[in-house]
Short mmCIF file of N, CA and C in Angstrom, two decimals:
data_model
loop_
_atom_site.label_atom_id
_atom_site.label_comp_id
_atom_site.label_asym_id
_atom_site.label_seq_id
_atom_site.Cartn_x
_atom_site.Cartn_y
_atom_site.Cartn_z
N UNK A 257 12.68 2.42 -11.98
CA UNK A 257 11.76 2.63 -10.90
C UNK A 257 11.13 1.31 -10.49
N UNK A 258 10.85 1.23 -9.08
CA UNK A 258 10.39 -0.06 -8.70
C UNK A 258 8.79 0.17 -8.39
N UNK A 259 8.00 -0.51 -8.63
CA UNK A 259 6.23 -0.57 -8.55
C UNK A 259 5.82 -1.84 -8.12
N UNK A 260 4.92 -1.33 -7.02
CA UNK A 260 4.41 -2.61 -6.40
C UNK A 260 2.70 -2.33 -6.59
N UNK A 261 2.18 -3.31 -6.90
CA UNK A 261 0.69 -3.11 -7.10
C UNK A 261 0.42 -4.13 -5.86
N UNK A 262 -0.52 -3.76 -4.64
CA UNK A 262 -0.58 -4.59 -3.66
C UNK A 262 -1.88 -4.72 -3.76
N UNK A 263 -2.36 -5.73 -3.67
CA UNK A 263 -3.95 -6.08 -3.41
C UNK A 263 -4.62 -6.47 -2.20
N UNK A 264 -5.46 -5.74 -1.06
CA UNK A 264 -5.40 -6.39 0.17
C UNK A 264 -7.31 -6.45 0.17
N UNK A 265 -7.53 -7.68 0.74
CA UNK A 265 -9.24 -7.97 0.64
C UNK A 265 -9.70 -7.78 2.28
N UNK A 266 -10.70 -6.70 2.25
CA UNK A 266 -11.20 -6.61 3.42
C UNK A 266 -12.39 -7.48 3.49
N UNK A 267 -12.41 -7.26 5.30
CA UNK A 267 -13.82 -7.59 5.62
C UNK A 267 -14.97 -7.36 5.20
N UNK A 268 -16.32 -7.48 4.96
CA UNK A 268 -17.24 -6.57 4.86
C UNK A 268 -17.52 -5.38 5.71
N UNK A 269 -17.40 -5.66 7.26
CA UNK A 269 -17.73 -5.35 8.17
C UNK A 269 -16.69 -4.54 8.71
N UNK A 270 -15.58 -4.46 7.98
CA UNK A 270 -14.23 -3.54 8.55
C UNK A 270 -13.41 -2.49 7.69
N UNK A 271 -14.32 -2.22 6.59
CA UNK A 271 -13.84 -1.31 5.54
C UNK A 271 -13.48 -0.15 6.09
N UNK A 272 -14.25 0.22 7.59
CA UNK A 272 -13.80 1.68 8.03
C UNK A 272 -12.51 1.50 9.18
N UNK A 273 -12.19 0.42 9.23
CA UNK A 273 -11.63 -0.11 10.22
C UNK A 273 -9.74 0.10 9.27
N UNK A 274 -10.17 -0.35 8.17
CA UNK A 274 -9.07 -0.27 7.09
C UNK A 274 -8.88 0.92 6.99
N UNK A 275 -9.76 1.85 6.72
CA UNK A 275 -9.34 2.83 6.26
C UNK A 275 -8.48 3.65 7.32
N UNK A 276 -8.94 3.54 8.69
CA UNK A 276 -8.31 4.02 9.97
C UNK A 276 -7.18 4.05 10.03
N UNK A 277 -7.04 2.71 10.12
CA UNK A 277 -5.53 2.11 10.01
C UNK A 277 -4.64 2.19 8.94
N UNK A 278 -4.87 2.24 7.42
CA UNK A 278 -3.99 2.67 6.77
C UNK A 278 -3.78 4.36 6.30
N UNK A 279 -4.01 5.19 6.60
CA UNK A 279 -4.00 6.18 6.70
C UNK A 279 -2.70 6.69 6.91
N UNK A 280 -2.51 5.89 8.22
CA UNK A 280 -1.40 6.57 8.80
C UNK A 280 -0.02 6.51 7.99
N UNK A 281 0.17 5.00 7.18
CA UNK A 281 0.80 4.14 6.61
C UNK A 281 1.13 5.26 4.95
N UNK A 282 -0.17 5.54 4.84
CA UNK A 282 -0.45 6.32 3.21
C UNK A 282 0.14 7.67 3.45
N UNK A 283 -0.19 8.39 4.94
CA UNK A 283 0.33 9.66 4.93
C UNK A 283 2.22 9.67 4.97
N UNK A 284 2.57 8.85 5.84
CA UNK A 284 3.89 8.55 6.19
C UNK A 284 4.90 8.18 5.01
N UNK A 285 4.18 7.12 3.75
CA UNK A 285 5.00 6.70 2.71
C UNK A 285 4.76 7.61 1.95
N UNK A 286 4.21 8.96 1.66
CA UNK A 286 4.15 9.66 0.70
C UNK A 286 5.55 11.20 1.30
N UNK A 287 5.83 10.62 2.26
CA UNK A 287 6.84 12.08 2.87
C UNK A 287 8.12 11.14 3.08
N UNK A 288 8.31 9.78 2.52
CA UNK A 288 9.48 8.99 2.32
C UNK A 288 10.01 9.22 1.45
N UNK A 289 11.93 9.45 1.76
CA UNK A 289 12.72 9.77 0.57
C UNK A 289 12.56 8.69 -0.38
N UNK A 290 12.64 9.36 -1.74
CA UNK A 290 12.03 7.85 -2.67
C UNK A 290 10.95 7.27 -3.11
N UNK A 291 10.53 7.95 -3.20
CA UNK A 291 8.71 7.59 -2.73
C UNK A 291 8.07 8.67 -4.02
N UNK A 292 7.88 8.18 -5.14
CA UNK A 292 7.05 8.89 -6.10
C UNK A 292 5.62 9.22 -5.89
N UNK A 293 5.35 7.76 -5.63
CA UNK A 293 3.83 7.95 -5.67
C UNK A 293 3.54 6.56 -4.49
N UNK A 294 2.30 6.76 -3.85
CA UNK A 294 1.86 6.02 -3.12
C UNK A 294 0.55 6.09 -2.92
N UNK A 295 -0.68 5.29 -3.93
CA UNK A 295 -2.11 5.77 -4.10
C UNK A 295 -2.57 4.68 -3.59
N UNK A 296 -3.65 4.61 -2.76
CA UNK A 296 -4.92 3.86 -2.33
C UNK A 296 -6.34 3.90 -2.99
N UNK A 297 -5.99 2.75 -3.56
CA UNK A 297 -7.95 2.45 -4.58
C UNK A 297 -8.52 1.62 -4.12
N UNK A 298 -10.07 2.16 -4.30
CA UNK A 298 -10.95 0.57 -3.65
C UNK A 298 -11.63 0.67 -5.48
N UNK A 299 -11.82 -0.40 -5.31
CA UNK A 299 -12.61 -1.29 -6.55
C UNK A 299 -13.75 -0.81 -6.40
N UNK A 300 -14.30 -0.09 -7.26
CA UNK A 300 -15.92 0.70 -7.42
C UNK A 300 -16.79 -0.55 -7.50
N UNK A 301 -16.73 -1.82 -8.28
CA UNK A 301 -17.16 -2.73 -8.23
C UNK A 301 -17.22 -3.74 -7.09
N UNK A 302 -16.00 -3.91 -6.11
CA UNK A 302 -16.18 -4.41 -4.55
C UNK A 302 -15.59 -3.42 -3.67
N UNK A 303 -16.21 -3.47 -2.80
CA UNK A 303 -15.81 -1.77 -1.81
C UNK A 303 -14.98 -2.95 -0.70
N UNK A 304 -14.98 -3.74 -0.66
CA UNK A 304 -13.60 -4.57 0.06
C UNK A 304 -12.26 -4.54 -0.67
N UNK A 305 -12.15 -4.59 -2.02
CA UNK A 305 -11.11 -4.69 -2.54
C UNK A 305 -10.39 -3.31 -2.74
N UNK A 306 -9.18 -3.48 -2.29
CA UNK A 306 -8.20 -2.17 -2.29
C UNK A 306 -6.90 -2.51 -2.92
N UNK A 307 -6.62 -1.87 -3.68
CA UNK A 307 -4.98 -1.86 -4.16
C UNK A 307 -4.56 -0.68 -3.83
N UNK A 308 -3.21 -0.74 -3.68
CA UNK A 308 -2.05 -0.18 -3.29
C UNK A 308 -1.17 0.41 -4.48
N UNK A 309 -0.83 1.18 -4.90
CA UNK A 309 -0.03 1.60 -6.24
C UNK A 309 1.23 2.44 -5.83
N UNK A 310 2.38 1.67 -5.44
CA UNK A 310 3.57 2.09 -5.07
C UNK A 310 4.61 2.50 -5.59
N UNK A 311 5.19 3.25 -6.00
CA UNK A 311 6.13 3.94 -7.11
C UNK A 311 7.19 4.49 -6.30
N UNK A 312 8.76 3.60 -6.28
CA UNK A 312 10.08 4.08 -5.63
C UNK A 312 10.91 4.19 -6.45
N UNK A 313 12.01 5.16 -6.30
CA UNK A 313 12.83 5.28 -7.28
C UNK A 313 13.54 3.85 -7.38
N UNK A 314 13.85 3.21 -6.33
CA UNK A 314 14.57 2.12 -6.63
C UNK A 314 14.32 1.02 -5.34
N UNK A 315 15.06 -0.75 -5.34
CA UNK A 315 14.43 -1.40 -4.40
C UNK A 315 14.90 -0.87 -3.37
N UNK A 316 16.22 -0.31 -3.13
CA UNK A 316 16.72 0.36 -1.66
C UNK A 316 15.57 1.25 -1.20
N UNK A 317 14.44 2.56 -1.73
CA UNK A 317 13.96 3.41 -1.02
C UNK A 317 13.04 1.85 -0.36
N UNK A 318 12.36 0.55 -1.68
CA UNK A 318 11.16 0.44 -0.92
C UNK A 318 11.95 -0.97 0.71
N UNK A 319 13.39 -1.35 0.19
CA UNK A 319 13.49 -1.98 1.38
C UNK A 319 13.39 -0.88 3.03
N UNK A 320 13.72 0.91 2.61
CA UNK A 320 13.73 1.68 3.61
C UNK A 320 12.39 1.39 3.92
N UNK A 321 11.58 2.13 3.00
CA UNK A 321 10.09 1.59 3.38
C UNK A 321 9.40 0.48 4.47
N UNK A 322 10.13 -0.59 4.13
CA UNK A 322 9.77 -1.84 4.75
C UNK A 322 10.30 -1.56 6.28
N UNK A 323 11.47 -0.94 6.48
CA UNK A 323 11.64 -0.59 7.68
C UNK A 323 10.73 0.23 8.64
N UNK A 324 9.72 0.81 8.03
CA UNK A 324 9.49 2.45 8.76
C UNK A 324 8.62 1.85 9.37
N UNK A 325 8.54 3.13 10.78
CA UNK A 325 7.76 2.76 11.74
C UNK A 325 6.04 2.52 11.58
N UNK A 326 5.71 3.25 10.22
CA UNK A 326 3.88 3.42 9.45
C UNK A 326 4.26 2.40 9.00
N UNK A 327 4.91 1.52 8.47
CA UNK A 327 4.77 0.16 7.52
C UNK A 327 4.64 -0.79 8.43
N UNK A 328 5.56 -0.70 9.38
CA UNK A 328 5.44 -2.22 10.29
C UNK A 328 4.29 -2.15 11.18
N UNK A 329 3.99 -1.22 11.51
CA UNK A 329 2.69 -0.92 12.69
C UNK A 329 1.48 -1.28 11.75
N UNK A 330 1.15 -0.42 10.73
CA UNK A 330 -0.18 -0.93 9.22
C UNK A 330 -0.07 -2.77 9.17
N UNK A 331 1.04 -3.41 8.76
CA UNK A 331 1.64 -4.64 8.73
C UNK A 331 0.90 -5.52 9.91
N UNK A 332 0.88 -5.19 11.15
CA UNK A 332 0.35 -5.78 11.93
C UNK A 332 -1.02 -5.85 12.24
N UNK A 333 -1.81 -4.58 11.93
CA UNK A 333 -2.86 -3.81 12.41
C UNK A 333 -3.91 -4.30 11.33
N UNK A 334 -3.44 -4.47 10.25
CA UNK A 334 -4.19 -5.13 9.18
C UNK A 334 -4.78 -6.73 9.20
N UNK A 335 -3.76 -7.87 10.01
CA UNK A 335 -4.10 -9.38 9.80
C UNK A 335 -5.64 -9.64 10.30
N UNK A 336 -6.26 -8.66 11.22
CA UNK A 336 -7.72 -8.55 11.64
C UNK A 336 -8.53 -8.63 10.85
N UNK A 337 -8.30 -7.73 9.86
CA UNK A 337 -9.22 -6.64 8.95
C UNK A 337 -9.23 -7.50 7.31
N UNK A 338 -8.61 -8.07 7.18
CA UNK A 338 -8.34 -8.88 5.66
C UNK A 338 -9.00 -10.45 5.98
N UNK A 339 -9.56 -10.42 4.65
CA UNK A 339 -10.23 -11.93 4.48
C UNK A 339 -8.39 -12.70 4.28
N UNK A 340 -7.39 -12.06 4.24
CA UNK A 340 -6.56 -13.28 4.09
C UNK A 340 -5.46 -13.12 3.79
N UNK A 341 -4.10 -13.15 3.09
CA UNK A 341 -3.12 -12.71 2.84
C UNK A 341 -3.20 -11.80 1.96
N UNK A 342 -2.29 -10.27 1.90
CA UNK A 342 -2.21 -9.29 0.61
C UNK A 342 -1.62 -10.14 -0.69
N UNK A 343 -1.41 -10.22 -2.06
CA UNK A 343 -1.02 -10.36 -2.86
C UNK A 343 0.10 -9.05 -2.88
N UNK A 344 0.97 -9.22 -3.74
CA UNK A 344 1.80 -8.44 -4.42
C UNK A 344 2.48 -8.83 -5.82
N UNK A 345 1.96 -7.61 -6.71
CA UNK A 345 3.22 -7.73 -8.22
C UNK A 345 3.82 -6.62 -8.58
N UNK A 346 5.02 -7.09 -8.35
CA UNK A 346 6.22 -5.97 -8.95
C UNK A 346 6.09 -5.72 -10.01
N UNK A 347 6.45 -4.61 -10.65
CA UNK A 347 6.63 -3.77 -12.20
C UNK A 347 7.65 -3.29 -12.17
N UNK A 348 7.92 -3.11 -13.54
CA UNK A 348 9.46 -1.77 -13.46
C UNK A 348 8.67 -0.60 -14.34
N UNK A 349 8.79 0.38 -13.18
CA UNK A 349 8.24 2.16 -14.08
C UNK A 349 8.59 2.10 -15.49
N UNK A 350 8.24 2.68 -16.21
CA UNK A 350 8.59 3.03 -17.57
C UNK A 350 8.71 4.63 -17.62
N UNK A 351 7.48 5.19 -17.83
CA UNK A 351 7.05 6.86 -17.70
C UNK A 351 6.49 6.85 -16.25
N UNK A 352 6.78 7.72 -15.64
CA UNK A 352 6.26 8.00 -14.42
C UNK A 352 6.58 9.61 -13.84
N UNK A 353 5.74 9.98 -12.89
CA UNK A 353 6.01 11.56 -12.47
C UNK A 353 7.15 11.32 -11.78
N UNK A 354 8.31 12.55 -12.42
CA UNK A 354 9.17 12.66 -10.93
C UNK A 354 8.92 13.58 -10.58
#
């Protein structure tokens, strides 16, 4: 299984602005073939900081992913709203829900 932990830093001033916009992105990758899990956390400790917790069966579902029309539209809609570039680190699943 392929896992992406994404880290994206908001604005102060645009946390609801984020949330708008990825929504659409969170509803869409969770009804993708391949697609275990797809959770959105904010950091109880900074309400800007959000990770991403992505769980595909393999890199083909998440290169489909990268294609879809909620990924590339979120992709763009976001460079406003972030103090700056997302981070990303890959994992390989071990135990995970199928």
């Amino acid at each position: 299984m392929h896992v992406t932990l994404v880290e994206i830093q908001v604005k102060p001033d645009r946390i609801e602005d984020f949330l708008r916009v990825f929504l659409p992105n969170h509803e869409g990758s969770i009804k993708e073939p391949g697609c275990i899990r797809f959770d959105v956390l904010q950091d109880p400790d900074d309400a800007c900081k959000f990770i991403i917790y992505e769980a595909y069966e393999d890199e083909d579902a998440v290169k489909a992913h990268k294609q879809t029309p909620h990924y590339l539209k979120v992709k763009s809609e976001l460079e406003g709203i972030m103090t700056g570039p997302r981070t990303h680190r890959v994992l390989s699943g071990v135990w995970l829900p199928r």
